Coordinates of N, CA and C and ligand atoms in Angstrom, one line a residue:
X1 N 7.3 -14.0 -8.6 CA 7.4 -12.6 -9.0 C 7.3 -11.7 -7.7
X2 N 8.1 -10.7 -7.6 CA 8.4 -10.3 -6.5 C 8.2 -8.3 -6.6
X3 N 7.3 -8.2 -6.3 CA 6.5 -6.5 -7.1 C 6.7 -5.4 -6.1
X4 N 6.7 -4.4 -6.0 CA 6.6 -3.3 -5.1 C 5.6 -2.7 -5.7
X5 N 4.6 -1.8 -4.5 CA 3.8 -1.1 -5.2 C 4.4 0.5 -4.8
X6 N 4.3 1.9 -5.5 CA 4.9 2.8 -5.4 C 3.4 3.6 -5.5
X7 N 3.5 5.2 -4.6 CA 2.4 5.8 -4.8 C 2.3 6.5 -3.7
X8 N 1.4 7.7 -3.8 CA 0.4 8.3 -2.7 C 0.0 7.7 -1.9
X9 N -0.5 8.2 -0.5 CA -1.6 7.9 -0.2 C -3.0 7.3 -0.6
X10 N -3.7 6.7 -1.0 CA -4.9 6.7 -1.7 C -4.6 6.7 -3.2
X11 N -3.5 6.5 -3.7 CA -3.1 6.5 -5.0 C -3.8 5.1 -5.7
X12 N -4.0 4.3 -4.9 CA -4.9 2.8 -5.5 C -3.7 1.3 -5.7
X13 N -3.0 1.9 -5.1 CA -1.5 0.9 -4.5 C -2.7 -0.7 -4.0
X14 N -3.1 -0.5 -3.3 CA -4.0 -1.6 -2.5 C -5.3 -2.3 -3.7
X15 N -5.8 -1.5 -4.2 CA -6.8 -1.9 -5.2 C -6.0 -2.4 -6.0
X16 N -5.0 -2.5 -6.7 CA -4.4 -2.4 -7.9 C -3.7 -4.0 -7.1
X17 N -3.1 -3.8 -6.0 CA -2.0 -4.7 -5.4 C -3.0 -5.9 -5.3
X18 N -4.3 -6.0 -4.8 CA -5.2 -6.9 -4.7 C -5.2 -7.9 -5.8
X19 N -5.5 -6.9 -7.4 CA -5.9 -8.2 -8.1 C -4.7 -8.3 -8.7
X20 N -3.5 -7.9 -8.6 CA -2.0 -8.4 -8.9 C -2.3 -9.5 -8.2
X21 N -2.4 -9.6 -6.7 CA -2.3 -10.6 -6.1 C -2.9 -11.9 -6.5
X22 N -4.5 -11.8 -7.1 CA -5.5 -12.9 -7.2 C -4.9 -13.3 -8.6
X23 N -4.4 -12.8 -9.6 CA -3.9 -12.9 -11.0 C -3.0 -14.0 -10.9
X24 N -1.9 -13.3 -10.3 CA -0.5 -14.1 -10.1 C -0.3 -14.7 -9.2
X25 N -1.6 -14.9 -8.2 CA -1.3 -16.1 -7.0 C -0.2 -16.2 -6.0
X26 N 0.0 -15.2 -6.1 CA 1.0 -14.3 -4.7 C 0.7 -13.5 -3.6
X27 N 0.6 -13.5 -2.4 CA 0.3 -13.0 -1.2 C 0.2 -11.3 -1.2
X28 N -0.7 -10.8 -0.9 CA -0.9 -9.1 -1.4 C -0.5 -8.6 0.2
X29 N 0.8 -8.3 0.6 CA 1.0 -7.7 1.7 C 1.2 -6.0 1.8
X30 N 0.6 -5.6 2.7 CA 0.2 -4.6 3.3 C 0.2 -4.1 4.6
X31 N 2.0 -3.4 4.7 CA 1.8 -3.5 6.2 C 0.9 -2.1 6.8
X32 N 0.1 -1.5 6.2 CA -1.0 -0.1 6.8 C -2.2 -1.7 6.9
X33 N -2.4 -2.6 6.6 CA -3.8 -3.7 6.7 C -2.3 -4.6 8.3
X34 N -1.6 -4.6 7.9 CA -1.1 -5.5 9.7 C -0.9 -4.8 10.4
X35 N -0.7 -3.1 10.7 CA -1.0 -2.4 11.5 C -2.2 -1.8 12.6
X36 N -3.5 -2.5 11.3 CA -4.9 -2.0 11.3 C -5.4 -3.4 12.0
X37 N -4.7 -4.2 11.4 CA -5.3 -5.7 12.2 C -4.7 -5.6 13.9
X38 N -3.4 -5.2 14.4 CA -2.9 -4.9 15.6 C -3.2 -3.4 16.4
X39 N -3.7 -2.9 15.8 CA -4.9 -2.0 16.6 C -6.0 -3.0 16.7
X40 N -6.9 -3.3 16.0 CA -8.3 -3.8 16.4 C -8.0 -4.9 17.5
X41 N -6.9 -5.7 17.7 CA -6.7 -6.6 18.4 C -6.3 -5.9 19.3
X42 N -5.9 -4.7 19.9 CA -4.9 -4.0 20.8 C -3.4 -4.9 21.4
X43 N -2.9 -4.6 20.0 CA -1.9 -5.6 20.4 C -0.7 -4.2 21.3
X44 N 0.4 -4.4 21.4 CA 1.6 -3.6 22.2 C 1.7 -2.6 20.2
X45 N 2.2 -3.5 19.6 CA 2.4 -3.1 18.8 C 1.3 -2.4 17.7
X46 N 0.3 -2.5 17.3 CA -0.9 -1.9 17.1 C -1.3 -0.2 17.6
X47 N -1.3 -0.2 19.1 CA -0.6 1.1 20.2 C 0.0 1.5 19.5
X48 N 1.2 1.0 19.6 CA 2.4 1.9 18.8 C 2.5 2.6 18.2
X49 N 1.9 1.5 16.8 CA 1.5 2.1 15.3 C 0.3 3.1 15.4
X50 N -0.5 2.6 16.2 CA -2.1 4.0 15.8 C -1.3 5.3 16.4
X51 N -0.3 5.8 17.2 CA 0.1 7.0 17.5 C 1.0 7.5 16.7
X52 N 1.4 6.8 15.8 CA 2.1 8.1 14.4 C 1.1 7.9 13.4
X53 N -0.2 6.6 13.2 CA -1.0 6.6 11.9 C -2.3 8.0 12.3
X54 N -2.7 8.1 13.4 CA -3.1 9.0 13.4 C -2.8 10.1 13.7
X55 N -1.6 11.0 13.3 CA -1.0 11.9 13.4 C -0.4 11.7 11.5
X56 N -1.1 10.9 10.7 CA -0.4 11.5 9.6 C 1.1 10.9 9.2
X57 N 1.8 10.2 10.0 CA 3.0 10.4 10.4 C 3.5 8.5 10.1
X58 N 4.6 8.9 9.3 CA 5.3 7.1 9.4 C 5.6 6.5 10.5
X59 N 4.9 5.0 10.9 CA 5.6 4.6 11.6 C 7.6 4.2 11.8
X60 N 7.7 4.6 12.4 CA 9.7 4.3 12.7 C 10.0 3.3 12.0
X61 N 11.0 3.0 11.1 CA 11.2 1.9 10.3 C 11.4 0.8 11.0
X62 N 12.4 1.0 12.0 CA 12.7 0.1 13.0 C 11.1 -1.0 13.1
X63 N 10.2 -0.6 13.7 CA 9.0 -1.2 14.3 C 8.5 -1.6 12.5
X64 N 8.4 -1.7 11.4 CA 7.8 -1.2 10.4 C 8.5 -2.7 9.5
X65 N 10.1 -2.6 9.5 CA 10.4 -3.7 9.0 C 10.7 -5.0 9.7
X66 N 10.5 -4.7 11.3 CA 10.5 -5.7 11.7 C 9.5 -6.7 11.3
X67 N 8.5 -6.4 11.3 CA 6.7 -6.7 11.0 C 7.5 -7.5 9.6
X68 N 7.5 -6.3 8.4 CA 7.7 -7.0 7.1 C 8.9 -8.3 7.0
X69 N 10.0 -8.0 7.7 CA 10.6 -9.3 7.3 C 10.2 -10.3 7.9
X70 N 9.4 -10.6 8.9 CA 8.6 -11.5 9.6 C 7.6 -12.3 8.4
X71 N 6.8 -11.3 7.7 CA 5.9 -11.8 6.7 C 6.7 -12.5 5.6
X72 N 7.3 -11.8 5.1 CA 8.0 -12.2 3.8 C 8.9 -13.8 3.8
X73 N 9.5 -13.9 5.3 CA 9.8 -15.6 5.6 C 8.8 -16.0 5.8
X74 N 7.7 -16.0 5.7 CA 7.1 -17.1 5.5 C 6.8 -17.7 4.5
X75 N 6.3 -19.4 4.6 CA 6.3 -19.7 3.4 C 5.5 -19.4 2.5
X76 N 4.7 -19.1 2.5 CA 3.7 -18.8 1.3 C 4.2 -17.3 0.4
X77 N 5.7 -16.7 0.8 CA 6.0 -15.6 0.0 C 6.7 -16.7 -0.8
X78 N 7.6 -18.2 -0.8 CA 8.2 -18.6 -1.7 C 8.3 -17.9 -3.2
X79 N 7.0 -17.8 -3.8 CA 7.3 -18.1 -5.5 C 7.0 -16.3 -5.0
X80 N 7.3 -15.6 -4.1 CA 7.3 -13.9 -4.4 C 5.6 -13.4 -3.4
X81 N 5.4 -12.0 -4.0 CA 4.4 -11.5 -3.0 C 4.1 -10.0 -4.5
X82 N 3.6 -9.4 -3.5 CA 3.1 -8.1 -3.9 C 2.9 -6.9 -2.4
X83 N 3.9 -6.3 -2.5 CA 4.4 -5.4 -1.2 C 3.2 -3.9 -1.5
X84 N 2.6 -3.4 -0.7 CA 2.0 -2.4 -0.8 C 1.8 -1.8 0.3
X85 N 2.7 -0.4 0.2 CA 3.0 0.5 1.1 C 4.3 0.1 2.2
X86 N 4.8 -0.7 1.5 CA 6.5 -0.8 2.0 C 7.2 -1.2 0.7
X87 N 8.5 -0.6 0.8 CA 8.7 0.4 1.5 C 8.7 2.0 1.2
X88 N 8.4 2.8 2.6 CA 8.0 4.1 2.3 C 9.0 4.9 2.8
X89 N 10.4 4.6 3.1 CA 11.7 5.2 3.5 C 12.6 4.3 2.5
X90 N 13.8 5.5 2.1 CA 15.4 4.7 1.7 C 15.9 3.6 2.7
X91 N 16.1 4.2 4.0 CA 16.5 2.7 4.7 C 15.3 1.9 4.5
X92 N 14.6 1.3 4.8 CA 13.2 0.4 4.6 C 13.7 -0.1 3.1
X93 N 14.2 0.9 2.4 CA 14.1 -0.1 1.2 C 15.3 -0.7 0.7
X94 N 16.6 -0.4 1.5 CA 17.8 -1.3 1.7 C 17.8 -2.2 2.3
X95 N 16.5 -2.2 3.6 CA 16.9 -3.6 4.1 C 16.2 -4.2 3.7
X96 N 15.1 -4.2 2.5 CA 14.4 -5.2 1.9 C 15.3 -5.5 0.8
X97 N 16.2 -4.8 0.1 CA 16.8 -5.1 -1.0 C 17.9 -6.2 -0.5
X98 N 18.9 -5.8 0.8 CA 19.7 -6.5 1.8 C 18.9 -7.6 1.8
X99 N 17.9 -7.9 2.4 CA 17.0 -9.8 2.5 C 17.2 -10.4 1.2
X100 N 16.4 -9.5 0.3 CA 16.3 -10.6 -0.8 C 17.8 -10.9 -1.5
X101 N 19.0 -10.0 -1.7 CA 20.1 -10.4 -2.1 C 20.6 -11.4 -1.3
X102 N 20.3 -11.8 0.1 CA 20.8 -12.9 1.0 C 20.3 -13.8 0.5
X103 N 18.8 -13.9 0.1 CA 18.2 -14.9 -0.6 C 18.6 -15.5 -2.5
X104 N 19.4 -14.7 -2.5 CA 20.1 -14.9 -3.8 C 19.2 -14.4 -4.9
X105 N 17.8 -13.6 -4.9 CA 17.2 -12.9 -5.3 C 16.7 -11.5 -5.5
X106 N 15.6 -11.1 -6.4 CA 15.7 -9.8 -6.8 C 14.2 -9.2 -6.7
X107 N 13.7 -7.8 -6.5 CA 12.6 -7.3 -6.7 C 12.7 -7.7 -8.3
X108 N 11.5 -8.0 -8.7 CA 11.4 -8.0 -10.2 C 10.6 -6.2 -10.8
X109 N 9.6 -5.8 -10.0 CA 9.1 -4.3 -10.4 C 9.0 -3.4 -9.4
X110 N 9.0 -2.3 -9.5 CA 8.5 -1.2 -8.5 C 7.3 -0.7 -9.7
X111 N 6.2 -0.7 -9.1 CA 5.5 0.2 -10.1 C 4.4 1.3 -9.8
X112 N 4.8 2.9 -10.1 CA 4.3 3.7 -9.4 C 3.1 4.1 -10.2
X113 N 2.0 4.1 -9.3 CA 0.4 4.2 -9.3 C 1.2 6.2 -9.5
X114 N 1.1 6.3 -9.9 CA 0.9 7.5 -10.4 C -0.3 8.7 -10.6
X115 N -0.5 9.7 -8.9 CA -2.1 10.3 -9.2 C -1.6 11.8 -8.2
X116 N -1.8 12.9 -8.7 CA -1.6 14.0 -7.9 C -2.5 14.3 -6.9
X117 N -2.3 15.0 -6.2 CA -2.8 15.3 -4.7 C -4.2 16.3 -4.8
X118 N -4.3 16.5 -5.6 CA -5.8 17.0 -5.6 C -6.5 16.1 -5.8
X119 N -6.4 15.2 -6.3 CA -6.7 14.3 -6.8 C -7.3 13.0 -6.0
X120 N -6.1 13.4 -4.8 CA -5.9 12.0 -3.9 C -6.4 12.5 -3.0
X121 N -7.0 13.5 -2.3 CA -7.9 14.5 -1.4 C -9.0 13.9 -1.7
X122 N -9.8 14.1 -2.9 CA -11.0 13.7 -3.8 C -10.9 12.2 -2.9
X123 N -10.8 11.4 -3.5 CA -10.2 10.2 -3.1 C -10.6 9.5 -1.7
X124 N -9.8 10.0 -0.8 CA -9.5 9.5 0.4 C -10.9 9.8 1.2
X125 N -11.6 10.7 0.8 CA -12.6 11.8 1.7 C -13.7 10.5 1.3
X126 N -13.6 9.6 0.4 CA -15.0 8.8 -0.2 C -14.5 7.8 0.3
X127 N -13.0 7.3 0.5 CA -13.1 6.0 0.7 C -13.4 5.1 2.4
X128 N -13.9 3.8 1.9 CA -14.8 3.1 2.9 C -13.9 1.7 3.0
X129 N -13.3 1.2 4.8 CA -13.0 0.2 4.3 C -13.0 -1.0 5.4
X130 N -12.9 -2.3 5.2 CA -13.7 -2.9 6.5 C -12.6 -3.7 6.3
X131 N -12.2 -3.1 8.2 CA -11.1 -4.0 8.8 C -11.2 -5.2 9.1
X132 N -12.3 -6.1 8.7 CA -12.4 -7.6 8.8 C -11.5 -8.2 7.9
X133 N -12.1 -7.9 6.8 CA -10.9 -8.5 5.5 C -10.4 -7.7 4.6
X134 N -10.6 -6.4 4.6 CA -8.9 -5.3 4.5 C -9.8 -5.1 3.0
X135 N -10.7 -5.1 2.6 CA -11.5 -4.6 1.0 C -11.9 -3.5 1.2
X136 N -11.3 -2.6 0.1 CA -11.8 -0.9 -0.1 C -12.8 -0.7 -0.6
X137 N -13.5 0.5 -1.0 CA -14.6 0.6 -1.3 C -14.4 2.5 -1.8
X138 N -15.2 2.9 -2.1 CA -15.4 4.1 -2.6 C -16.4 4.5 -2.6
X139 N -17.5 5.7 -2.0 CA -18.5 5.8 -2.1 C -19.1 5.4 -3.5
X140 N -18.3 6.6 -4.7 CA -18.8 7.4 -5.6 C -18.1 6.1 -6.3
X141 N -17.1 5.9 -6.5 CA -16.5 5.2 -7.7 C -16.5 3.7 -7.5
X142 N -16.4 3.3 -6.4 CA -16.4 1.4 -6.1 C -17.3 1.4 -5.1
X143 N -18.5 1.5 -5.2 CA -19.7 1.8 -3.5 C -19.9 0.0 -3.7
X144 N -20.4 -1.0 -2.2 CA -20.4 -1.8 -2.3 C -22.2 -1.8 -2.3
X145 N -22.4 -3.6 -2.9 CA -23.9 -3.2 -3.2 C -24.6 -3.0 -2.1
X146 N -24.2 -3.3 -0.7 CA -25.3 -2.8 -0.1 C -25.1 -1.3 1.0
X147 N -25.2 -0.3 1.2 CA -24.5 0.8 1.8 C -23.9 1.0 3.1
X148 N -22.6 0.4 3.3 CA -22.1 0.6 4.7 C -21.8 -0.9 4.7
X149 N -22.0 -1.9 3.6 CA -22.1 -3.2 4.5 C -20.2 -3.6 3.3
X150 N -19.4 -4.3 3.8 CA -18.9 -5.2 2.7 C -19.1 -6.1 2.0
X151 N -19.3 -6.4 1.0 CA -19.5 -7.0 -0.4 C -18.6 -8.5 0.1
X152 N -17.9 -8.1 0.5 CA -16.7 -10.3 0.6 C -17.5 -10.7 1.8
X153 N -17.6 -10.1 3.1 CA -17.5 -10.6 4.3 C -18.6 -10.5 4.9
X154 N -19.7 -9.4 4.6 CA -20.4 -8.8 5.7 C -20.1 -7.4 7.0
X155 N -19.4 -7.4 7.2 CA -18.7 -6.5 8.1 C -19.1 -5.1 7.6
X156 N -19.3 -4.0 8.9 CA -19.5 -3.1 8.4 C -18.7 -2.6 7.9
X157 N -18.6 -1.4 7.1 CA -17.6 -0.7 6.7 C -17.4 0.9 7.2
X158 N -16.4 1.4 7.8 CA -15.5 2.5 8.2 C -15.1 3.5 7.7
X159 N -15.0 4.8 8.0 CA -14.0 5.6 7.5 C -12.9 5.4 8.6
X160 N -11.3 5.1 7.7 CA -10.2 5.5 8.4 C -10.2 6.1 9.4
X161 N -9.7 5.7 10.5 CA -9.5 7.4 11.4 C -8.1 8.3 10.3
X162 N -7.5 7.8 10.0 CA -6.4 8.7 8.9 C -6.9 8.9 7.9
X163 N -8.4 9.0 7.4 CA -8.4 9.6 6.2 C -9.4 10.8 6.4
X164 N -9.4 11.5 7.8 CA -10.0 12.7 8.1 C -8.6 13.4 6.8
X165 N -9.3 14.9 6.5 CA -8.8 15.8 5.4 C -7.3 16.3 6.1
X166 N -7.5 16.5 7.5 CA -6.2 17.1 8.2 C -5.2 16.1 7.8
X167 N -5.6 15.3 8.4 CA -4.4 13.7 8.0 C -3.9 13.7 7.2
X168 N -5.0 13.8 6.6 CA -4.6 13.3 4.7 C -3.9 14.1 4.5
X169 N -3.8 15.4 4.7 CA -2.9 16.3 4.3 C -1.6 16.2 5.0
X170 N -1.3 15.7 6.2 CA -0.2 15.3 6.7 C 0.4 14.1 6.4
X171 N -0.3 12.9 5.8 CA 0.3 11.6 5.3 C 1.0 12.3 3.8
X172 N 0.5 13.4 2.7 CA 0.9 13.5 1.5 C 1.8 14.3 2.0
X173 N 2.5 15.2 3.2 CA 3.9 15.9 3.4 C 4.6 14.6 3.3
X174 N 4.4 13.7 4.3 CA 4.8 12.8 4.4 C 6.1 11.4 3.3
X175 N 5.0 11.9 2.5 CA 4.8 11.1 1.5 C 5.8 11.4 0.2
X176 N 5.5 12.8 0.2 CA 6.5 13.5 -0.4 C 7.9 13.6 0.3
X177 N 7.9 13.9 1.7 CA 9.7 13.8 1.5 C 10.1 12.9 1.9
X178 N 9.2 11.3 2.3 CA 9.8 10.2 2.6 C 10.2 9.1 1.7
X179 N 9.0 9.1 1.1 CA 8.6 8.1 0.2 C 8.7 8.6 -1.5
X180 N 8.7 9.7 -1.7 CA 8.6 10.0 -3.1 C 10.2 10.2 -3.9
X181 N 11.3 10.0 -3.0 CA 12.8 9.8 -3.5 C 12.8 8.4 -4.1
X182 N 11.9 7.4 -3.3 CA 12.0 6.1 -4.0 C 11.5 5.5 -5.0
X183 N 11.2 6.7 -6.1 CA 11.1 6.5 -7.4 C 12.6 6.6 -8.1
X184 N 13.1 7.3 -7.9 CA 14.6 7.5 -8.0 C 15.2 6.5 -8.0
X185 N 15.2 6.3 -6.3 CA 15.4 5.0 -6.1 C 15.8 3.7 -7.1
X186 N 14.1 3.3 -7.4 CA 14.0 1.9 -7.9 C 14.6 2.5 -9.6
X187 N 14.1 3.5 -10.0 CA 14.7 4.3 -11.7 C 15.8 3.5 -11.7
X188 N 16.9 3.9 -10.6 CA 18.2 3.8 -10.9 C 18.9 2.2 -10.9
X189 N 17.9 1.8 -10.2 CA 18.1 -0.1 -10.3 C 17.1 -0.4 -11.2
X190 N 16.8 0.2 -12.1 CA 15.9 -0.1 -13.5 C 14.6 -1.1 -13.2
X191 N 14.2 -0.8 -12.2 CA 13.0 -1.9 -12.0 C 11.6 -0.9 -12.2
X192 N 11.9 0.3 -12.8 CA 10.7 1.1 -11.7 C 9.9 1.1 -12.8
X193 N 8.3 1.1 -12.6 CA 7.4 1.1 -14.2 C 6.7 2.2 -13.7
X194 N 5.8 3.1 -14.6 CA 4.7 4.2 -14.2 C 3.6 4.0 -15.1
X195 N 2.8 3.7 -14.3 CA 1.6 3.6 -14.4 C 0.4 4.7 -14.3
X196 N -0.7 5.1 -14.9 CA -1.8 6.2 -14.7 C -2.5 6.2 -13.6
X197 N -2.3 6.4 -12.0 CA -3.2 6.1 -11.7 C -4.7 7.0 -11.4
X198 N -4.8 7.9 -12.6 CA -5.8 8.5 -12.6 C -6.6 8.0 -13.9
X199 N -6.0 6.5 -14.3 CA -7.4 6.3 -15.2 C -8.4 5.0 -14.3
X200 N -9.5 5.0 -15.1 CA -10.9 4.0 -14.4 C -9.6 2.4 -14.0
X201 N -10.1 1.9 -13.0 CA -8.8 1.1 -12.2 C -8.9 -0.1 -13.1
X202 N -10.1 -0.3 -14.1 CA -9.9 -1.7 -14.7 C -8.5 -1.6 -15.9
X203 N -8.9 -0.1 -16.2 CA -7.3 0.5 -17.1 C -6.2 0.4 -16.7
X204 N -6.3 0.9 -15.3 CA -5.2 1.0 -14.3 C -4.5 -0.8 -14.7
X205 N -5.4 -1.7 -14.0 CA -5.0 -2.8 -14.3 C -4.6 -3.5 -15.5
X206 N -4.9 -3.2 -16.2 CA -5.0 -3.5 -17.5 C -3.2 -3.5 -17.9
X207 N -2.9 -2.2 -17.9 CA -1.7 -1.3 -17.7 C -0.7 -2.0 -17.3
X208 N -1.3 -2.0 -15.9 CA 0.1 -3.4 -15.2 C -0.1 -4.5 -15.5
X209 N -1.1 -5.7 -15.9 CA -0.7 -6.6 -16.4 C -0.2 -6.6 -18.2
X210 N -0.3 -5.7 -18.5 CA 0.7 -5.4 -20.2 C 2.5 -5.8 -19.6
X211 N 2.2 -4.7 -18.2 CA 4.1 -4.6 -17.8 C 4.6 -5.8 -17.1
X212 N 3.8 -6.3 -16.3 CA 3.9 -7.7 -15.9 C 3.6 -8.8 -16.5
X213 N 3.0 -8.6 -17.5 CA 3.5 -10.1 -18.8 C 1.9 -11.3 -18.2
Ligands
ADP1 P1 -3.9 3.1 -1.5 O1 -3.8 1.7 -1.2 O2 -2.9 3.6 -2.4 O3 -3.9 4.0 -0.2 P2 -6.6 2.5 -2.3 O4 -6.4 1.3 -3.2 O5 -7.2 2.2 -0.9 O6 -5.3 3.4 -2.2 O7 -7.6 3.6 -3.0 C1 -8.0 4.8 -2.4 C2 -9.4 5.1 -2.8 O8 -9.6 5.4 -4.2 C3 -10.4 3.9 -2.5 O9 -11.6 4.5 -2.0 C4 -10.5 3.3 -3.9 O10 -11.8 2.6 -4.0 C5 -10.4 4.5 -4.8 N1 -9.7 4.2 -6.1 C6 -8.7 3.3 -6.3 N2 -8.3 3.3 -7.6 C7 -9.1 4.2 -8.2 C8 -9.2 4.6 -9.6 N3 -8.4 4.2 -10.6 N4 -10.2 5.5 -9.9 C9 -11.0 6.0 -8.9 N5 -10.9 5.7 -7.6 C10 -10.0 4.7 -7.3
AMP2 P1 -1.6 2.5 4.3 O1 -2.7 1.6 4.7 O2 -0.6 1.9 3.4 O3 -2.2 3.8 3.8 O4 -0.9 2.9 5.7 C1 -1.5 3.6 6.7 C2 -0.5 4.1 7.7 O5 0.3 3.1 8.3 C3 0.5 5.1 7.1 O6 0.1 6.4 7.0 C4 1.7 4.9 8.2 O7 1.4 5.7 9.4 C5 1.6 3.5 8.5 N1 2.5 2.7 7.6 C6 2.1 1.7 6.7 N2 3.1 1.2 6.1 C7 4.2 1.9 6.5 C8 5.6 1.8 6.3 N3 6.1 1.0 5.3 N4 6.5 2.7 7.0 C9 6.0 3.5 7.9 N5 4.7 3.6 8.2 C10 3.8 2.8 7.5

């Protein structure tokens, strides 16, 4: 099965894409978690990417699906994956549609986490998350049991440097006139599902495994 996750910033694309992942035994990719892993390592490309992520700002598709079609041949995407936060441009999302029709294959869902921007303000300003093994947290609504520490790994846990309020408010311009036509998008190739994502996330989930079977 082969899923797109659609949404905001902080919309819960990643919370949501996680236990799609663990459910269906498919690889939960995330290229804002291989960007974050290529800063902490200071890779060339890491650089790159932290000078449009902290400005609010998409990284260039060019640099963006290079990364992703690199992931996606590998083997462990065989039986499919769970994409979260690609793609966030129209090109980005033809040349993912372009791979998999070479592969003689199809996105099976797009499915948009669905949550408005006041909303996602609230949101982003709580959330906590530790770049060791890429698990979110929430002060108020998902706090881990011990305060500042992660719950899987140990590691401390972070605020974003992009989820300062300025940011945030420049990733949702963003978001809106890059990424928000690709609901249209997926509509018109009939894959696209909508989801609440302003109910409690076990709902949320709940939701998409009804539409995912
Ligand atoms: P995205 O991957 O879309 O940027 P996240 O999954 O990281 O979003 O979620 C953003 C923040 O909102 C996190 O702090 C997360 O714990 C919290 N969150 C996610 N889903 C919900 C929900 N349904 N209700 C309340 N808070 C949520
Ligand atoms: P995320 O973790 O999905 O919220 O992504 C964090 C940041 O990484 C975004 O604000 C962008 O700067 C960058 N990024 C992640 N995925 C993409 C993408 N598909 N295209 C362009 N930039 C991206």
């Amino acid at each position: 099965m082969k899923i797109i996750m659609l949404g905001a910033p902080g919309a819960g694309k990643g919370t949501q894409a996680k236990q799609i992942a663990a459910k269906y035994e498919i690889p939960h990719i995330s290229t804002g978690d291989i960007f974050r892993a290529n800063i902490k390592e200071g890779t060339a490309l890491g650089m790159e990417a932290k000078s449009y992520m902290d400005k609010g700002q998409l990284v260039p598709d060019e640099l963006t699906v290079k990364i992703l079609l690199d992931r996606v041949s590998k083997d462990d995407c065989k039986n499919g994956y769970v994409l979260d936060g690609f793609p966030r441009t129209i090109p980005q999302a033809d040349v993912l549609d372009k791979a998999v029709s070479e592969l003689n294959d199809k996105i099976d869902y797009a499915i948009n986490v669905d949550v408005k921007d006041d909303n996602i303000i609230r949101r982003m300003s709580g959330r906590r998350a530790c770049l060791n093994c890429g698990a979110t947290y929430h002060i108020v609504n998902v706090p881990p049991k011990k305060e500042g520490i992660c719950d899987t790994c140990g590691s401390e846990l972070v605020i974003r440097d992009d989820d300062k309020e300025e940011t945030v408010k420049a990733r949702l311009l963003a978001y809106h006139e890059q990424t928000q036509p690709l609901i249209d998008y997926y509509n018109n190739k009939g894959i696209l599902k909508e989801v609440d994502g302003t109910k409690d996330m076990n709902d949320v989930f709940a939701d998409i495994v009804n539409i995912l079977g």
